[in-house]
Amino acid sequence: MKKKDLRNQMTPPKFLAIGFASITLIGTFLLKLPIATADGTSTPLVDALFTAVSAISVTGLTVVDTGTHWSIFGQIVMLMLVQLGGLGFMTSATWIALMFNRRISLRERMILQEAMGQYQIQGIVDLIRRVLVYTLIIEGAGALLLTLRFSAIMPLSEAAYFGIFQSISIFNNAGFDLFGQVHGPFSGFATYVADPFVNIVVMFLIFLGGIGFIVIFDLIEYPKCKKLSLHSKVVLTVTSLLVVIGAVMIFILEHSNPKTLGPLSYPVKIMASIFQSITPRSGGVSTLDIASLEQSSQFFMILLMFIGAAPGSTGGGIKVTTFAVLIGAVVTMIQGKRDVVLYRNRISQALVYRSITLTILSLLLLVGASMFLSVTESGEFLRILFEAVSAFGTAGLSMGLTTELSGVGKVTIAMLMFLGRLGPLTLAYALSRKNNKELYRHPEGRITIG
C-alpha cells in the first residue's frame, strides 16, 4: 500500500489512538529502567506498563507507592506523561512547532480539532496558544500556593518540588501524590483534611482542570461580552448541581461514620464533603479513606465518576454534557415533546444519538470488565466495580484493590484507563472503516417497547 494511501486512511481518531499507544510504550520503557526506581532495580514490566497507562490517561491509580518506589527520574517521567496525557500529545507537539515557527498543516489542524473536541477548525491554533498560556498560569499559581503551605513541614527545596508535582498532577486530574506512605496513612492529603488553604487550592485545581479550557476562556471573556456559550452554560450548571448534590449526599451518609466524618467538627465535615464531591470528577486525591466510606457513599461516588468531567478537559467519564443531553432526552420524552431543548437551544438528533451511543458503549464496557475482574480477582463486587469505574472515568480513586491486583487484573484495569482517556466512541471510530453515504432508507417498522 502506498504511503499516500496510508495517510488517507489515518483518520484523526486513528491517529490519536496510535499516538497515545506509542507514548505509553515509550513511558513503559523509561519507567522500566533501573534509574527510574529509588533502589536502582528494574520495575516488573506489568507494573511499569500500568503506571505509564495511569499517567498518560491522567488517572492516578498506582500499584506501587509513587513517593517511595520511584526515583526523581521516574517521577519526572510520570509528570511528563501526565502533562502530555492531560493536554494531549498533539497539543504539546503543536506548542513545539509554534516555538520554531513551523506551519501547522490542515491535517494537523483536523487532528487538533478532534483532540480538543471542537466543532470547527477555524481558530484551533490560536486556541492551542491560549491553552499553553493558561496552563502555565494555573499550574504555576497552584505550585506556588502549595509550596508555601508545604514549606511549613519540609525544607523549601522539597516543598517546591512537591508543590510543582502536585499542582501539575491535580490540575491534569491525575491524582498522583508524593506523600503516600511517607507522610500519610493512605493518602498524603488526609493530613490536610482540616486545612482550608490546601483544600481550597486543590479543589480549584480539580475544578478548573475538569471544566475544560473552552469554559475557562468563556469565563475570562465574560466581563467583556456578558455572554456564555451554550456549552459553558451546560457544563457550569451540571457541574455545580453535581457538586452540591454530591456534597449534601456525602455529608448525610457519612455524618456519623466514626472512620470518616464522625470525629470532625461541623465546618471540617462540610469542607470534607465538598472535597469528596469534587474529586470523583477525575481529581483522584482524597482527604478521607475511600475504603472506610459507607457502601451507599461508595456507590454514589461510582455514579459521579461515571459521569466525569467536561469535554475538552483533562478529566474522564462520559462527560457532564452527555449526561445533560440524556436527562434532556428523558424529560422531552416524558413531556411528549419532539426536540431536546437546553437553554432555549434545540439539540440536534445526531448529538442525542451520539450521547446515547457513548453511554451504552461505556456501560457495556464496564459491565464486561467488572464481570471479568470478579472472576480473576478476589473481593467484594462493589470494590471491584468501584475500581473499574475509577479506571474508566480516569478518577484515580481506589478502595485499595489496585495494589492487590493480579497480573491479568492489572492489564484489564490498564485497558480501562486507556479506553477511558481515549473515549470508547473515539476508539470505535478509529477501528471502523470509512463511512459510506447511504443511498436508500429502509421502510419504517413498528415495535412495542416499555
Coordinates of C-alpha atoms in Angstrom, one line a residue:
M1 CA 0.0 0.0 0.0
K2 CA 1.3 3.4 -0.9
K3 CA 2.4 5.9 1.7
K4 CA -0.3 8.4 0.5
D5 CA -3.0 5.7 0.8
L6 CA -1.9 5.1 4.4
R7 CA -2.1 8.8 5.2
N8 CA -5.6 9.0 3.7
Q9 CA -6.7 6.1 6.0
M10 CA -5.2 7.7 9.1
T11 CA -8.2 9.5 10.3
P12 CA -7.9 11.8 13.4
P13 CA -9.4 9.2 15.8
K14 CA -6.9 6.6 14.5
F15 CA -4.0 9.0 14.8
L16 CA -4.9 9.9 18.4
A17 CA -5.3 6.2 19.3
I18 CA -1.9 5.2 17.8
G19 CA -0.3 8.3 19.3
F20 CA -1.4 7.6 22.8
A21 CA -0.4 4.0 22.5
S22 CA 3.1 4.9 21.2
I23 CA 3.7 7.4 24.1
T24 CA 2.5 4.7 26.5
L25 CA 5.1 2.3 25.2
I26 CA 7.9 4.9 25.5
G27 CA 6.8 5.7 29.0
T28 CA 6.8 2.0 29.9
F29 CA 10.3 1.6 28.6
L30 CA 11.6 4.6 30.6
L31 CA 9.9 3.5 33.8
K32 CA 11.3 0.0 33.5
L33 CA 14.8 1.4 33.5
P34 CA 16.7 0.8 36.8
I35 CA 17.4 4.5 37.1
A36 CA 13.6 5.1 37.4
T37 CA 13.4 3.4 40.8
A38 CA 14.6 4.6 44.2
D39 CA 16.5 1.3 44.9
G40 CA 18.0 1.0 41.4
T41 CA 16.2 -2.2 40.5
S42 CA 14.1 -2.7 37.3
T43 CA 10.4 -2.5 37.8
P44 CA 8.3 -5.5 36.6
L45 CA 7.0 -4.9 33.1
V46 CA 3.3 -5.1 34.0
D47 CA 3.8 -2.6 36.8
A48 CA 5.8 -0.2 34.6
L49 CA 3.0 -0.5 31.9
F50 CA 0.3 0.0 34.5
T51 CA 2.0 3.2 35.8
A52 CA 2.6 4.5 32.3
V53 CA -1.0 4.0 31.3
S54 CA -2.2 5.5 34.5
A55 CA 0.0 8.6 33.9
I56 CA -0.8 9.1 30.2
S57 CA -4.5 8.6 30.9
V58 CA -4.3 11.0 33.9
T59 CA -5.9 8.5 36.2
G60 CA -3.7 8.2 39.2
L61 CA -4.2 4.6 40.2
T62 CA -1.0 3.0 41.3
V63 CA 0.3 -0.5 42.0
V64 CA 3.4 0.9 43.8
D65 CA 3.9 3.9 46.0
T66 CA 4.7 7.0 44.0
G67 CA 6.7 8.7 46.7
T68 CA 8.9 5.7 47.7
H69 CA 9.2 3.4 44.7
W70 CA 10.2 5.8 42.0
S71 CA 13.3 7.9 41.9
I72 CA 13.3 11.6 40.9
F73 CA 13.9 10.4 37.3
G74 CA 10.9 8.1 37.4
Q75 CA 8.7 10.7 39.0
I76 CA 9.7 13.3 36.3
V77 CA 8.9 10.7 33.6
M78 CA 5.4 10.2 35.2
L79 CA 4.9 14.0 35.4
M80 CA 5.8 14.4 31.7
L81 CA 3.3 11.6 30.8
V82 CA 0.7 13.3 33.0
Q83 CA 1.2 16.6 31.2
L84 CA 1.1 15.0 27.8
G85 CA -1.9 12.9 28.6
G86 CA -3.8 15.8 30.3
L87 CA -3.4 18.3 27.5
G88 CA -2.9 15.8 24.6
F89 CA 0.3 14.9 22.8
M90 CA -0.9 16.8 19.7
T91 CA -1.3 19.9 21.7
S92 CA 2.2 19.6 23.1
A93 CA 3.6 18.9 19.6
T94 CA 1.9 22.0 18.3
W95 CA 3.5 24.1 21.0
I96 CA 6.9 22.9 19.9
A97 CA 6.1 23.5 16.3
L98 CA 4.9 27.1 17.1
M99 CA 8.1 27.8 19.0
F100 CA 10.1 27.0 15.9
N101 CA 7.6 29.0 13.7
R102 CA 6.6 25.8 11.8
R103 CA 3.4 26.0 9.8
I104 CA 0.5 23.8 11.1
S105 CA -0.9 21.8 8.2
L106 CA -4.6 21.3 7.5
R107 CA -4.4 17.6 8.5
E108 CA -2.7 18.5 11.8
R109 CA -5.5 21.1 12.5
M110 CA -8.1 18.4 11.9
I111 CA -6.4 16.2 14.4
L112 CA -6.2 19.0 16.9
Q113 CA -9.9 19.7 16.3
E114 CA -10.7 16.0 17.2
A115 CA -8.4 16.1 20.2
M116 CA -9.9 19.3 21.6
G117 CA -13.5 18.2 20.9
Q118 CA -14.2 21.3 18.7
Y119 CA -16.9 21.5 16.0
Q120 CA -14.9 23.8 13.8
I121 CA -11.3 24.0 12.6
Q122 CA -11.2 27.8 12.5
G123 CA -9.1 29.3 15.2
I124 CA -7.8 26.0 16.5
V125 CA -4.2 27.1 16.5
D126 CA -5.0 30.2 18.5
L127 CA -6.9 28.1 20.9
I128 CA -3.8 25.9 21.4
R129 CA -1.7 29.1 22.2
R130 CA -4.2 30.2 24.8
V131 CA -4.2 26.7 26.3
L132 CA -0.5 26.9 26.8
V133 CA -0.6 30.3 28.4
Y134 CA -3.5 29.5 30.8
T135 CA -2.0 26.1 31.7
L136 CA 1.3 27.7 32.7
I137 CA -0.6 30.4 34.7
I138 CA -2.9 27.9 36.6
E139 CA -0.2 25.3 37.3
G140 CA 2.3 28.0 38.3
A141 CA -0.1 29.6 40.7
G142 CA -1.1 26.2 42.2
A143 CA 2.6 25.2 42.6
L144 CA 3.4 28.5 44.3
L145 CA 0.5 28.3 46.8
L146 CA 1.1 24.6 47.6
T147 CA 4.8 25.3 48.0
L148 CA 4.1 28.0 50.6
R149 CA 2.0 25.6 52.6
F150 CA 4.3 22.5 52.3
S151 CA 7.3 24.6 53.4
A152 CA 5.8 24.6 56.9
I153 CA 6.5 20.9 57.2
M154 CA 9.6 20.3 55.0
P155 CA 12.6 22.1 53.5
L156 CA 11.8 24.8 50.9
S157 CA 13.5 22.9 48.1
E158 CA 11.5 19.7 48.8
A159 CA 8.3 21.8 49.3
A160 CA 8.9 23.4 45.9
Y161 CA 9.3 20.0 44.2
F162 CA 6.2 18.7 45.9
G163 CA 4.2 21.8 45.0
I164 CA 5.1 21.6 41.3
F165 CA 4.4 17.9 41.1
Q166 CA 1.1 18.1 42.9
S167 CA -0.1 21.2 41.0
I168 CA 0.6 19.6 37.6
S169 CA -0.8 16.2 38.7
I170 CA -4.0 17.7 40.3
F171 CA -4.8 20.3 37.5
N172 CA -4.5 17.5 34.9
N173 CA -6.8 15.4 37.1
A174 CA -4.2 12.7 37.5
G175 CA -4.3 12.3 41.3
F176 CA -0.7 11.1 41.9
D177 CA 0.7 12.2 45.2
L178 CA 4.2 12.1 46.6
F179 CA 3.2 11.8 50.2
G180 CA 1.9 8.3 50.1
Q181 CA 3.2 6.1 52.8
V182 CA 5.8 8.7 53.9
H183 CA 3.6 11.4 55.2
G184 CA 0.1 9.8 55.5
P185 CA -1.7 6.6 56.2
F186 CA -3.5 6.1 52.8
S187 CA -3.1 9.5 51.1
G188 CA -0.9 12.4 51.8
F189 CA -3.9 14.8 51.6
A190 CA -5.6 13.1 54.5
T191 CA -3.2 15.1 56.7
Y192 CA -4.8 18.3 55.4
V193 CA -8.4 17.3 55.8
A194 CA -8.9 20.2 58.2
D195 CA -6.7 22.7 56.3
P196 CA -8.8 25.2 54.4
F197 CA -5.9 26.6 52.4
V198 CA -4.8 23.3 50.9
N199 CA -8.4 22.2 50.4
I200 CA -9.4 25.3 48.5
V201 CA -6.3 25.3 46.3
V202 CA -6.7 21.6 45.4
M203 CA -10.5 21.9 44.8
F204 CA -9.9 24.9 42.5
L205 CA -7.2 23.0 40.6
I206 CA -9.6 20.0 40.1
F207 CA -12.5 22.3 39.2
L208 CA -10.5 24.2 36.6
G209 CA -9.0 21.1 35.1
G210 CA -12.4 19.4 35.0
I211 CA -14.5 22.1 33.3
G212 CA -12.2 22.4 30.2
F213 CA -10.4 25.3 28.5
I214 CA -13.4 26.3 26.4
V215 CA -15.3 27.1 29.6
I216 CA -12.3 28.8 31.2
F217 CA -11.9 31.0 28.1
D218 CA -15.6 31.9 28.2
L219 CA -15.4 32.9 31.9
I220 CA -12.4 35.1 31.2
E221 CA -14.1 36.8 28.3
Y222 CA -17.5 37.1 30.2
P223 CA -16.8 40.6 31.7
K224 CA -16.4 42.0 28.1
C225 CA -19.1 40.2 26.2
K226 CA -21.5 39.4 29.0
K227 CA -22.4 36.2 27.3
L228 CA -21.6 32.5 27.8
S229 CA -21.8 29.8 25.1
L230 CA -24.4 27.1 25.4
H231 CA -21.6 24.6 26.1
S232 CA -20.3 26.7 29.0
K233 CA -23.8 27.1 30.5
V234 CA -24.5 23.4 30.4
V235 CA -21.0 22.5 31.8
L236 CA -21.2 25.0 34.7
T237 CA -24.8 24.2 35.5
V238 CA -24.5 20.4 35.6
T239 CA -21.1 20.6 37.3
S240 CA -22.4 22.9 40.1
L241 CA -25.5 20.7 40.6
L242 CA -23.5 17.6 40.9
V243 CA -21.0 19.1 43.3
V244 CA -23.8 20.5 45.6
I245 CA -25.9 17.3 45.4
G246 CA -22.8 15.2 46.0
A247 CA -21.7 17.2 49.0
V248 CA -25.1 17.0 50.6
M249 CA -25.4 13.3 50.0
I250 CA -21.9 12.5 51.4
F251 CA -22.5 14.8 54.4
I252 CA -25.7 13.0 55.2
L253 CA -24.4 9.5 54.6
E254 CA -21.1 9.9 56.4
H255 CA -22.2 12.3 59.1
S256 CA -21.9 9.7 61.9
N257 CA -19.3 7.4 60.4
P258 CA -16.5 7.2 63.0
K259 CA -14.0 6.3 60.3
T260 CA -14.7 9.3 58.1
L261 CA -16.6 12.5 59.0
G262 CA -17.7 11.4 62.5
P263 CA -14.8 12.7 64.6
L264 CA -14.5 16.0 62.6
S265 CA -16.0 19.3 63.6
Y266 CA -19.0 20.6 61.6
P267 CA -17.1 23.1 59.5
V268 CA -14.5 20.4 58.6
K269 CA -17.3 18.0 57.8
I270 CA -18.8 20.4 55.3
M271 CA -15.4 21.1 53.7
A272 CA -14.5 17.4 53.5
S273 CA -17.9 16.6 52.0
I274 CA -17.4 19.2 49.3
F275 CA -13.9 17.9 48.6
Q276 CA -15.2 14.3 48.2
S277 CA -17.9 15.6 45.9
I278 CA -15.5 17.4 43.6
T279 CA -12.7 14.8 43.5
P280 CA -14.7 12.0 41.7
R281 CA -15.0 14.3 38.8
S282 CA -11.5 12.9 37.9
G283 CA -9.5 14.5 40.7
G284 CA -8.0 11.3 42.2
V285 CA -7.0 12.7 45.6
S286 CA -9.0 12.4 48.8
T287 CA -8.9 13.7 52.3
L288 CA -10.9 10.7 53.6
D289 CA -10.2 7.0 53.4
I290 CA -12.4 5.8 50.5
A291 CA -12.4 2.2 51.8
S292 CA -13.9 3.4 55.1
L293 CA -16.9 5.2 53.5
E294 CA -20.4 3.7 53.8
Q295 CA -21.4 1.5 50.9
S296 CA -24.1 4.0 49.9
S297 CA -21.4 6.7 49.6
Q298 CA -19.1 4.5 47.6
F299 CA -21.9 3.7 45.2
F300 CA -22.8 7.3 44.9
M301 CA -19.2 8.2 44.1
I302 CA -19.3 5.5 41.4
L303 CA -22.1 7.4 39.7
L304 CA -20.1 10.7 39.9
M305 CA -17.0 9.0 38.5
F306 CA -19.0 7.6 35.6
I307 CA -20.4 11.0 34.7
G308 CA -17.0 12.6 35.0
A309 CA -15.8 16.0 33.9
A310 CA -16.4 18.2 30.8
P311 CA -15.4 17.7 27.2
G312 CA -12.1 19.2 26.2
S313 CA -10.9 19.0 29.8
T314 CA -8.3 16.8 31.5
G315 CA -11.0 14.6 33.1
G316 CA -12.7 11.4 32.0
G317 CA -16.1 9.8 32.3
I318 CA -19.0 10.1 29.8
K319 CA -18.8 13.8 30.4
V320 CA -21.3 16.2 32.0
T321 CA -22.7 17.4 28.6
T322 CA -23.5 13.9 27.6
F323 CA -25.3 13.4 31.0
A324 CA -27.2 16.7 30.4
V325 CA -28.3 15.6 26.9
L326 CA -29.5 12.3 28.3
I327 CA -31.5 13.9 31.0
G328 CA -32.9 16.4 28.5
A329 CA -34.0 13.5 26.2
V330 CA -35.8 11.8 29.1
V331 CA -37.6 15.0 30.1
T332 CA -38.5 15.6 26.5
M333 CA -40.0 12.1 26.1
I334 CA -41.9 12.4 29.4
Q335 CA -43.4 15.7 28.3
G336 CA -44.4 14.2 24.9
K337 CA -42.3 16.8 23.0
R338 CA -40.2 16.2 19.9
D339 CA -36.9 18.2 20.4
V340 CA -34.4 18.2 23.3
V341 CA -34.1 21.8 24.4
L342 CA -31.4 23.2 26.7
Y343 CA -31.3 26.9 27.5
R344 CA -33.8 27.6 24.6
N345 CA -31.5 25.9 22.1
R346 CA -32.6 22.8 20.2
I347 CA -30.1 19.9 20.4
S348 CA -29.6 18.1 17.2
Q349 CA -30.8 14.5 16.8
A350 CA -27.3 13.4 15.8
L351 CA -25.9 14.7 19.1
V352 CA -28.6 12.9 21.1
Y353 CA -27.8 9.6 19.2
R354 CA -24.1 10.2 19.9
S355 CA -24.8 10.7 23.6
I356 CA -26.9 7.5 23.8
T357 CA -24.2 5.5 21.9
L358 CA -21.4 6.7 24.1
T359 CA -23.3 5.9 27.3
I360 CA -24.3 2.4 26.2
L361 CA -20.8 1.6 25.0
S362 CA -19.4 2.8 28.3
L363 CA -21.9 0.8 30.3
L364 CA -21.3 -2.4 28.2
L365 CA -17.5 -1.9 28.6
L366 CA -17.8 -1.5 32.4
V367 CA -20.2 -4.4 32.8
G368 CA -17.9 -6.8 30.8
A369 CA -14.8 -5.6 32.6
S370 CA -16.4 -5.8 36.1
M371 CA -17.6 -9.4 35.4
F372 CA -14.2 -10.4 34.1
L373 CA -12.5 -8.9 37.2
S374 CA -14.9 -10.6 39.5
V375 CA -13.6 -13.9 38.1
T376 CA -9.8 -13.0 38.1
E377 CA -9.8 -11.0 41.4
S378 CA -10.9 -11.8 45.0
G379 CA -13.0 -9.3 46.9
E380 CA -16.5 -7.8 47.1
F381 CA -18.2 -6.9 43.9
L382 CA -18.7 -3.3 44.9
R383 CA -14.9 -3.0 45.5
I384 CA -14.3 -4.4 42.0
L385 CA -16.9 -2.2 40.4
F386 CA -15.5 0.9 42.1
E387 CA -12.0 0.2 40.8
A388 CA -13.3 -0.5 37.3
V389 CA -15.4 2.8 37.1
S390 CA -12.5 4.7 38.7
A391 CA -10.2 3.4 35.9
F392 CA -12.6 4.1 33.1
G393 CA -13.5 7.6 34.5
T394 CA -9.8 8.3 35.0
A395 CA -10.8 9.3 38.5
G396 CA -7.9 7.6 40.3
L397 CA -9.8 6.9 43.5
S398 CA -9.3 3.5 45.0
M399 CA -10.8 1.3 47.7
G400 CA -7.4 -0.5 48.0
L401 CA -7.9 -3.1 45.3
T402 CA -5.3 -1.8 42.9
T403 CA -2.3 -2.9 44.9
E404 CA -3.8 -6.4 45.3
L405 CA -4.5 -6.9 41.5
S406 CA -3.2 -10.0 39.7
G407 CA -1.2 -9.6 36.5
V408 CA -4.4 -10.1 34.5
G409 CA -6.3 -7.7 36.7
K410 CA -3.6 -5.0 36.2
V411 CA -3.7 -5.4 32.4
T412 CA -7.6 -5.2 32.5
I413 CA -7.6 -2.0 34.6
A414 CA -4.8 -0.5 32.4
M415 CA -7.0 -1.2 29.3
L416 CA -10.0 0.5 31.1
M417 CA -7.8 3.6 31.9
F418 CA -6.6 3.8 28.3
L419 CA -10.1 3.5 26.8
G420 CA -11.5 5.9 29.4
R421 CA -9.0 8.6 28.4
L422 CA -9.3 8.0 24.6
G423 CA -13.1 7.5 24.8
P424 CA -14.9 4.4 23.6
L425 CA -16.6 6.3 20.8
T426 CA -13.3 7.7 19.6
L427 CA -11.9 4.1 19.6
A428 CA -14.9 2.8 17.8
Y429 CA -14.4 5.5 15.1
A430 CA -10.7 4.6 14.9
L431 CA -11.4 0.9 14.4
S432 CA -14.3 1.4 12.0
R433 CA -14.0 1.7 8.2
K434 CA -14.6 4.8 6.3
N435 CA -18.3 5.7 6.4
N436 CA -20.2 5.4 3.1
K437 CA -23.2 7.5 2.4
E438 CA -26.4 5.5 2.5
L439 CA -28.1 5.5 -0.9
Y440 CA -31.5 4.4 0.4
R441 CA -33.7 4.1 3.5
H442 CA -35.5 1.1 4.8
P443 CA -39.2 1.1 5.3
E444 CA -40.3 2.2 8.8
G445 CA -41.2 -0.6 11.2
R446 CA -43.0 -0.6 14.5
I447 CA -42.2 -2.5 17.7
T448 CA -43.7 -2.3 21.1
I449 CA -41.4 -1.1 24.0
G450 CA -42.0 -0.3 27.7

